[in-house]
Short mmCIF file of C-alpha atoms and ligand atoms in Angstrom, two decimals:
data_model
loop_
_atom_site.label_atom_id
_atom_site.label_comp_id
_atom_site.label_asym_id
_atom_site.label_seq_id
_atom_site.Cartn_x
_atom_site.Cartn_y
_atom_site.Cartn_z
CA MET L 1 -3.53 -22.63 -13.55
CA ARG L 2 -1.43 -20.38 -14.91
CA ALA L 3 0.58 -17.88 -12.58
CA ILE L 4 3.57 -15.69 -12.53
CA THR L 5 6.26 -17.45 -11.62
CA ILE L 6 10.17 -16.23 -9.76
CA PRO L 7 11.98 -19.45 -10.76
CA GLU L 8 15.40 -17.25 -9.90
CA PHE L 9 16.06 -14.08 -8.28
CA GLY L 10 16.64 -11.06 -10.36
CA ASP L 11 15.45 -8.34 -12.72
CA GLU L 12 12.17 -7.91 -13.85
CA GLN L 13 12.92 -11.06 -16.73
CA VAL L 14 12.78 -13.58 -14.49
CA LEU L 15 9.64 -13.15 -13.88
CA THR L 16 8.01 -16.35 -15.35
CA LEU L 17 4.45 -17.43 -16.86
CA ALA L 18 4.14 -21.10 -16.15
CA ASP L 19 1.14 -24.08 -15.12
CA VAL L 20 1.16 -24.55 -11.22
CA PRO L 21 -1.11 -26.69 -9.59
CA ASP L 22 -4.59 -25.55 -8.84
CA PRO L 23 -4.74 -24.26 -5.28
CA THR L 24 -7.73 -26.04 -3.16
CA PRO L 25 -9.12 -23.76 -0.33
CA GLY L 26 -9.01 -25.78 3.61
CA PRO L 27 -11.32 -25.35 6.54
CA GLY L 28 -11.69 -21.22 6.65
CA ASP L 29 -10.32 -20.54 3.34
CA VAL L 30 -12.54 -19.08 0.22
CA LEU L 31 -10.82 -19.74 -2.96
CA ILE L 32 -11.23 -16.89 -5.91
CA ASP L 33 -11.12 -16.84 -9.36
CA VAL L 34 -8.67 -13.95 -10.02
CA ALA L 35 -10.16 -10.89 -12.08
CA ALA L 36 -6.66 -8.66 -11.38
CA ALA L 37 -3.63 -8.60 -8.87
CA GLY L 38 -2.56 -5.22 -7.40
CA VAL L 39 1.25 -4.08 -8.37
CA ASN L 40 2.88 -3.58 -5.20
CA ARG L 41 6.91 -2.79 -4.80
CA ALA L 42 7.14 -5.73 -1.67
CA ASP L 43 6.66 -7.42 -4.81
CA LEU L 44 9.76 -6.32 -6.72
CA LEU L 45 11.44 -6.87 -3.60
CA GLN L 46 10.47 -10.53 -2.86
CA ARG L 47 11.58 -10.88 -7.08
CA LYS L 48 15.27 -9.43 -6.13
CA GLY L 49 15.59 -11.90 -3.01
CA PHE L 50 15.15 -9.18 -0.54
CA TYR L 51 11.60 -10.32 0.59
CA ASP L 52 10.96 -13.68 1.08
CA PRO L 53 7.61 -15.06 1.61
CA PRO L 54 6.10 -15.57 5.93
CA ALA L 55 6.59 -19.36 6.58
CA GLY L 56 3.60 -21.03 5.05
CA ALA L 57 2.68 -18.15 2.74
CA SER L 58 2.40 -19.08 -1.59
CA PRO L 59 5.67 -18.52 -2.80
CA LEU L 60 4.24 -16.61 -6.08
CA PRO L 61 4.25 -12.62 -5.40
CA GLY L 62 1.12 -10.59 -5.17
CA LEU L 63 -0.26 -9.22 -1.78
CA GLU L 64 -3.78 -8.26 -3.34
CA VAL L 65 -6.38 -9.61 -5.76
CA SER L 66 -9.94 -9.20 -7.09
CA GLY L 67 -11.96 -11.84 -8.04
CA THR L 68 -15.18 -13.99 -7.51
CA VAL L 69 -15.48 -16.58 -5.21
CA ALA L 70 -14.83 -20.17 -7.05
CA ALA L 71 -15.41 -22.30 -3.83
CA VAL L 72 -15.50 -22.09 -0.13
CA GLY L 73 -13.97 -24.40 2.30
CA ALA L 74 -15.53 -25.73 5.44
CA ASP L 75 -16.91 -23.49 7.96
CA VAL L 76 -17.12 -20.70 5.98
CA THR L 77 -20.71 -18.75 5.44
CA ASP L 78 -19.87 -15.34 4.83
CA TRP L 79 -19.15 -15.96 1.41
CA ARG L 80 -20.67 -17.68 -1.68
CA PRO L 81 -19.53 -18.96 -4.94
CA GLY L 82 -20.39 -16.14 -7.20
CA ASP L 83 -19.80 -13.10 -4.77
CA ARG L 84 -17.94 -10.44 -6.33
CA VAL L 85 -14.61 -9.97 -3.88
CA CYS L 86 -11.29 -8.39 -3.64
CA ALA L 87 -8.80 -9.51 -0.52
CA LEU L 88 -5.64 -8.70 1.28
CA LEU L 89 -3.20 -11.42 0.90
CA THR L 90 0.06 -13.13 2.32
CA GLY L 91 1.30 -13.91 -1.58
CA GLY L 92 -0.06 -15.96 -4.08
CA GLY L 93 -2.06 -13.02 -5.80
CA TYR L 94 -0.24 -13.11 -9.75
CA ALA L 95 -1.87 -16.37 -10.59
CA GLN L 96 -5.43 -17.25 -12.31
CA GLN L 97 -6.88 -18.98 -8.56
CA VAL L 98 -5.88 -17.57 -4.88
CA VAL L 99 -6.99 -19.10 -1.43
CA VAL L 100 -7.18 -17.22 1.17
CA PRO L 101 -8.57 -17.12 4.49
CA ALA L 102 -12.24 -15.70 4.67
CA GLY L 103 -11.42 -12.94 7.51
CA GLN L 104 -9.13 -11.41 4.47
CA VAL L 105 -11.64 -11.15 2.03
CA LEU L 106 -14.05 -7.96 1.42
CA PRO L 107 -16.68 -7.13 -0.63
CA VAL L 108 -16.36 -5.23 -4.24
CA PRO L 109 -17.44 -1.97 -2.93
CA GLU L 110 -20.56 -0.77 -4.66
CA GLY L 111 -20.18 1.78 -7.76
CA VAL L 112 -16.35 -0.11 -8.39
CA ASP L 113 -14.83 -1.67 -11.43
CA LEU L 114 -14.11 -5.42 -10.51
CA VAL L 115 -10.29 -5.07 -11.73
CA ASP L 116 -9.71 -1.98 -10.60
CA ALA L 117 -10.50 -3.38 -7.06
CA ALA L 118 -7.94 -5.08 -7.14
CA GLY L 119 -6.02 -1.89 -6.10
CA LEU L 120 -7.64 -1.22 -2.65
CA PRO L 121 -6.84 -4.26 -0.41
CA GLU L 122 -3.31 -3.85 0.47
CA VAL L 123 -3.64 0.42 0.54
CA VAL L 124 -6.41 0.17 2.71
CA CYS L 125 -5.49 -1.87 5.07
CA THR L 126 -2.06 -0.31 5.27
CA VAL L 127 -3.26 3.15 5.72
CA TRP L 128 -5.89 2.52 7.94
CA SER L 129 -4.07 0.28 9.66
CA ASN L 130 -1.04 2.90 10.14
CA VAL L 131 -2.29 6.67 9.87
CA PHE L 132 -5.57 5.63 11.99
CA ASP L 133 -5.41 2.61 14.04
CA THR L 134 -2.03 3.06 14.66
CA ALA L 135 -0.96 7.03 14.51
CA ARG L 136 -4.65 8.01 15.66
CA LEU L 137 -4.98 10.64 12.71
CA ARG L 138 -7.85 13.14 13.91
CA ALA L 139 -9.44 16.12 12.16
CA GLY L 140 -7.56 18.63 12.10
CA ASP L 141 -4.01 17.50 12.18
CA VAL L 142 -1.48 17.30 9.59
CA LEU L 143 -0.50 14.53 8.20
CA LEU L 144 2.68 14.06 6.15
CA ILE L 145 2.61 11.52 3.72
CA HIS L 146 6.45 10.94 1.23
CA GLY L 147 5.45 9.54 -1.99
CA GLY L 148 2.54 11.18 -2.25
CA SER L 149 1.95 9.89 -5.54
CA SER L 150 2.50 6.04 -4.87
CA GLY L 151 -0.18 3.66 -4.50
CA ILE L 152 0.20 3.90 -1.44
CA GLY L 153 0.48 7.62 -0.95
CA THR L 154 -2.58 8.64 -3.50
CA MET L 155 -4.85 6.47 -0.81
CA ALA L 156 -3.68 7.86 1.95
CA ILE L 157 -4.36 11.56 0.78
CA GLN L 158 -7.84 10.52 0.07
CA LEU L 159 -8.23 8.54 3.61
CA ALA L 160 -6.72 11.82 5.33
CA VAL L 161 -8.41 14.70 3.73
CA ALA L 162 -12.28 12.33 4.26
CA ALA L 163 -10.94 12.22 7.57
CA GLY L 164 -10.62 15.91 8.18
CA ALA L 165 -6.88 15.95 7.93
CA THR L 166 -4.59 18.65 6.33
CA VAL L 167 -2.03 16.87 3.63
CA ALA L 168 1.22 17.12 3.10
CA VAL L 169 3.26 15.40 0.45
CA THR L 170 6.24 14.91 -1.29
CA ALA L 171 6.87 14.14 -4.46
CA GLY L 172 10.57 14.24 -7.27
CA THR L 173 8.05 16.15 -9.74
CA ALA L 174 6.28 18.96 -10.35
CA ALA L 175 3.39 16.69 -12.08
CA LYS L 176 3.16 13.95 -9.44
CA LEU L 177 2.78 17.04 -6.87
CA ASP L 178 -0.08 17.93 -9.16
CA ALA L 179 -1.89 14.49 -8.83
CA CYS L 180 -1.52 14.61 -4.95
CA ARG L 181 -3.64 18.17 -4.82
CA ASP L 182 -6.12 16.89 -7.31
CA LEU L 183 -6.59 14.38 -4.31
CA GLY L 184 -6.77 17.32 -1.91
CA ALA L 185 -2.83 17.26 -0.39
CA THR L 186 -2.61 21.18 0.37
CA ILE L 187 1.00 21.13 0.77
CA LEU L 188 3.23 20.14 -1.36
CA ILE L 189 6.94 19.62 -1.19
CA ASN L 190 9.08 18.27 -4.05
CA TYR L 191 11.78 16.77 -1.95
CA ARG L 192 14.52 16.90 -5.41
CA GLU L 193 14.22 21.06 -4.93
CA GLU L 194 13.27 21.67 -1.24
CA ASP L 195 13.93 20.44 2.36
CA PHE L 196 10.49 19.12 3.47
CA VAL L 197 11.17 19.88 7.21
CA THR L 198 11.78 24.08 6.22
CA GLU L 199 8.73 23.73 3.97
CA LEU L 200 6.40 21.90 6.14
CA SER L 201 7.28 24.08 8.60
CA ARG L 202 6.95 27.39 7.20
CA LEU L 203 3.63 26.17 5.52
CA THR L 204 2.19 24.60 8.86
CA ASP L 205 3.57 28.32 10.91
CA GLY L 206 5.98 26.00 13.01
CA HIS L 207 3.20 23.55 13.46
CA GLY L 208 4.99 20.27 11.66
CA ALA L 209 3.23 17.07 11.27
CA ASP L 210 0.69 15.24 13.64
CA VAL L 211 1.37 12.13 11.26
CA ILE L 212 3.93 10.97 9.44
CA LEU L 213 3.58 8.37 6.74
CA ASP L 214 6.96 7.19 6.13
CA VAL L 215 8.27 4.90 3.26
CA ILE L 216 11.96 5.73 3.44
CA GLY L 217 13.33 4.73 6.21
CA ALA L 218 16.93 5.77 7.30
CA LYS L 219 17.54 8.12 4.86
CA TYR L 220 14.87 10.27 6.81
CA LEU L 221 14.69 9.18 10.35
CA ASP L 222 16.99 12.29 11.69
CA ARG L 223 14.26 14.72 9.09
CA ASN L 224 11.58 12.97 9.78
CA VAL L 225 11.80 13.43 13.98
CA SER L 226 12.64 17.31 13.37
CA ALA L 227 9.76 17.82 11.15
CA LEU L 228 6.94 16.28 14.22
CA ALA L 229 5.01 18.81 16.05
CA ASP L 230 4.37 18.13 20.21
CA GLY L 231 3.19 14.85 20.47
CA GLY L 232 4.14 13.91 16.99
CA ARG L 233 3.67 9.74 15.70
CA LEU L 234 6.11 9.09 12.62
CA VAL L 235 5.20 5.46 11.28
CA VAL L 236 7.73 3.93 8.99
CA ILE L 237 6.40 1.26 6.49
CA GLY L 238 9.22 1.47 3.89
CA LEU L 239 12.53 1.19 4.08
CA GLN L 240 13.61 2.65 0.09
CA GLY L 241 16.35 4.76 2.08
CA GLY L 242 18.04 1.95 4.34
CA ALA L 243 17.15 0.64 7.82
CA THR L 244 20.09 1.64 10.07
CA ALA L 245 20.25 5.36 11.40
CA GLU L 246 21.28 7.48 14.33
CA LEU L 247 18.19 8.53 16.45
CA ASN L 248 18.47 11.36 18.38
CA LEU L 249 16.98 10.84 21.44
CA GLY L 250 16.76 14.26 22.86
CA LYS L 251 15.17 15.24 19.98
CA LEU L 252 12.38 12.93 20.28
CA MET L 253 11.98 13.54 23.82
CA ALA L 254 11.46 17.54 23.59
CA THR L 255 8.63 16.58 21.00
CA ARG L 256 7.39 14.08 23.02
CA GLY L 257 7.24 11.93 20.07
CA SER L 258 7.01 8.02 18.95
CA VAL L 259 8.62 6.24 16.20
CA ILE L 260 6.87 3.42 15.48
CA GLY L 261 7.80 0.77 12.19
CA THR L 262 5.18 -1.92 10.88
CA THR L 263 4.71 -4.20 8.28
CA LEU L 264 1.48 -5.89 7.40
CA ARG L 265 2.31 -8.94 5.46
CA SER L 266 3.75 -10.82 8.67
CA ARG L 267 1.36 -10.49 10.68
CA THR L 268 -0.87 -12.86 11.69
CA ASP L 269 -4.26 -14.39 10.09
CA ALA L 270 -6.34 -13.15 13.03
CA ASP L 271 -4.43 -9.40 13.05
CA LYS L 272 -5.32 -9.27 9.42
CA ALA L 273 -9.09 -9.92 9.74
CA ARG L 274 -8.92 -7.15 12.66
CA VAL L 275 -7.56 -4.96 10.15
CA VAL L 276 -10.04 -5.88 7.16
CA ALA L 277 -12.81 -5.57 9.36
CA GLY L 278 -11.84 -2.39 10.10
CA VAL L 279 -11.33 -1.13 6.78
CA ARG L 280 -14.55 -2.88 6.00
CA GLU L 281 -16.69 -0.60 8.45
CA GLN L 282 -14.79 2.85 8.55
CA ALA L 283 -12.65 3.27 4.84
CA TRP L 284 -15.77 0.81 2.28
CA PRO L 285 -18.54 3.25 3.34
CA LEU L 286 -16.09 6.23 2.37
CA ILE L 287 -15.18 4.58 -1.13
CA GLU L 288 -19.02 2.70 -1.60
CA ALA L 289 -19.99 6.89 -1.52
CA GLY L 290 -17.58 8.05 -4.07
CA THR L 291 -15.23 10.18 -1.64
CA VAL L 292 -12.57 7.65 -1.70
CA ARG L 293 -11.68 5.56 -5.51
CA PRO L 294 -9.14 3.14 -6.68
CA ILE L 295 -6.24 5.84 -8.35
CA ILE L 296 -5.20 3.09 -11.01
CA PHE L 297 -2.64 3.79 -13.04
CA GLU L 298 -2.84 0.87 -15.82
CA ARG L 299 -3.93 -2.43 -16.29
CA VAL L 300 -1.05 -4.71 -17.27
CA PRO L 301 -1.36 -8.36 -19.06
CA PHE L 302 0.20 -11.08 -16.93
CA ALA L 303 2.10 -12.15 -20.01
CA GLU L 304 3.90 -8.65 -20.23
CA ALA L 305 4.36 -9.21 -15.93
CA PRO L 306 7.69 -7.82 -16.36
CA ARG L 307 6.60 -4.35 -17.57
CA ALA L 308 5.08 -4.42 -14.85
CA HIS L 309 7.65 -4.15 -12.74
CA ARG L 310 9.65 -2.07 -14.53
CA ILE L 311 6.75 0.52 -14.24
CA LEU L 312 7.08 0.64 -10.54
CA ALA L 313 10.72 0.47 -10.89
CA ASP L 314 11.16 3.24 -13.01
CA SER L 315 8.68 5.12 -11.21
CA HIS L 316 6.68 7.46 -13.42
CA HIS L 317 3.46 6.21 -11.98
CA VAL L 318 0.86 8.02 -9.99
CA GLY L 319 -1.28 5.23 -8.26
CA LYS L 320 -1.44 1.37 -9.35
CA VAL L 321 -0.82 -0.72 -11.47
CA LEU L 322 -2.54 -3.91 -12.26
CA LEU L 323 -1.86 -7.45 -13.10
CA VAL L 324 -4.58 -8.63 -15.58
CA PRO L 325 -4.64 -12.51 -15.95
N1 NAP A 27 5.08 -2.04 6.19
C1 NAP A 27 3.80 -2.01 4.89
O1 NAP A 27 3.23 -2.44 5.86
C2 NAP A 27 3.93 -1.68 3.86
C3 NAP A 27 2.79 -2.44 2.90
C4 NAP A 27 2.52 -1.31 1.97
C5 NAP A 27 3.91 -0.85 1.40
N2 NAP A 27 4.81 -0.20 1.94
C6 NAP A 27 5.44 0.20 1.33
O2 NAP A 27 5.21 1.94 1.11
C7 NAP A 27 6.23 2.04 -0.17
C8 NAP A 27 4.99 2.61 -1.24
O3 NAP A 27 4.37 1.75 -2.19
P1 NAP A 27 4.21 1.55 -3.14
O4 NAP A 27 3.76 -0.50 -3.69
O5 NAP A 27 2.61 2.25 -3.08
O6 NAP A 27 5.10 1.59 -4.58
P2 NAP A 27 5.47 2.90 -5.48
O7 NAP A 27 3.98 2.89 -5.98
O8 NAP A 27 6.35 2.92 -6.08
O9 NAP A 27 5.75 4.46 -4.63
C9 NAP A 27 6.86 4.49 -4.14
C10 NAP A 27 6.84 5.79 -3.89
O10 NAP A 27 8.15 6.07 -3.30
C11 NAP A 27 8.34 7.50 -3.64
N3 NAP A 27 10.00 8.27 -3.13
C12 NAP A 27 11.34 7.30 -3.62
N4 NAP A 27 12.10 8.42 -3.05
C13 NAP A 27 11.54 9.12 -2.08
C14 NAP A 27 12.03 10.26 -1.49
N5 NAP A 27 13.98 10.29 -1.22
N6 NAP A 27 11.18 10.69 -0.89
C15 NAP A 27 9.90 10.65 -0.96
N7 NAP A 27 9.91 9.70 -1.52
C16 NAP A 27 10.02 9.35 -2.48
C17 NAP A 27 8.44 7.13 -5.34
O11 NAP A 27 7.88 8.57 -5.42
P3 NAP A 27 9.12 9.40 -6.77
O12 NAP A 27 8.97 8.65 -7.69
O13 NAP A 27 8.75 11.14 -6.97
O14 NAP A 27 10.24 9.68 -6.69
C18 NAP A 27 7.03 6.39 -5.22
O15 NAP A 27 5.75 7.40 -5.26
C19 NAP A 27 7.09 0.84 -0.40
O16 NAP A 27 8.44 1.36 0.17
C20 NAP A 27 6.75 -0.72 0.15
O17 NAP A 27 7.44 -1.23 0.56
C21 NAP A 27 5.10 -0.82 3.41
#
């Protein structure tokens, strides 16, 4: 089959369309004919050599796909050839076919285009597991999302609004903040022009954020802790602003706050299956009702994979970029 490979680490031009061996499903696996693969910021880090696939995972990039089931391995009873599906992967999505444990497969939600469904698994699973499963966002809470216009951010806004939360976002341009408002965010902070701690406090009458979904890490740690409401939960899922910072524990104690860090990719297959089951039960009905939808910025052909990575690096996009074989 054809796949986008990383023969050497480097800029986006290293991405190379090549022939690679066809994958075969083992017991408990599903083989998918890929209709599209979602592009995630993690793929850019992997390409640069900063994010190795976990042991045993495909060396090919790609953490999510949509497509059609081509075959199933022994012991798989939930899926059949021809089923329209999307899947959360540990790697291997940038290819014409991919093998994935059956527990990480989801049906394409009713009413969603097969290709667009590739933009769902990674963001919905990440947002659900962090914001709802771990940080326990509830109706009436204030959620602060850094990077509201990102793939992750556009899904987090929609799911949190659907859950009855007040959503605050940061973004770097007025146009991106407008896009976040269209999705339901009501507190819009341009982080290049305003201090998010001051603005959030002002616009929530001093309350702050019950939950913060953070993709910046070290650079925002101190200010994030300052922005927490009493008993607030800061969940760090990205390190675009570095990994090491000083934490004022006194400030954390005073607000009875929590700081949590997670990655989805390194979780066990069993844990990923648990997240996927939670998403299917709690988030999928919102998508099928049309309350929440995949936000797709562009579909890019496999042959132009370097351009797809350049779009994310330049960061003028809103939502997801997809690669189409
Ligand atoms: N831990 C996990 O399991 C997990 C899973 C999925 C994703 N992630 C992380 O989530 C993040 C988003 O991923 P993605 O694929 O959705 O990427 P993406 O679409 O490329 O989004 C990156 C976002 O970061 C924003 N940003 C950059 N600097 C910022 C700053 N100083 N303040 C606020 N926002 C800033 C950008 O907004 P502007 O262009 O406006 O600056 C952009 O919207 C990445 O860091 C990724 O590694 C983690």
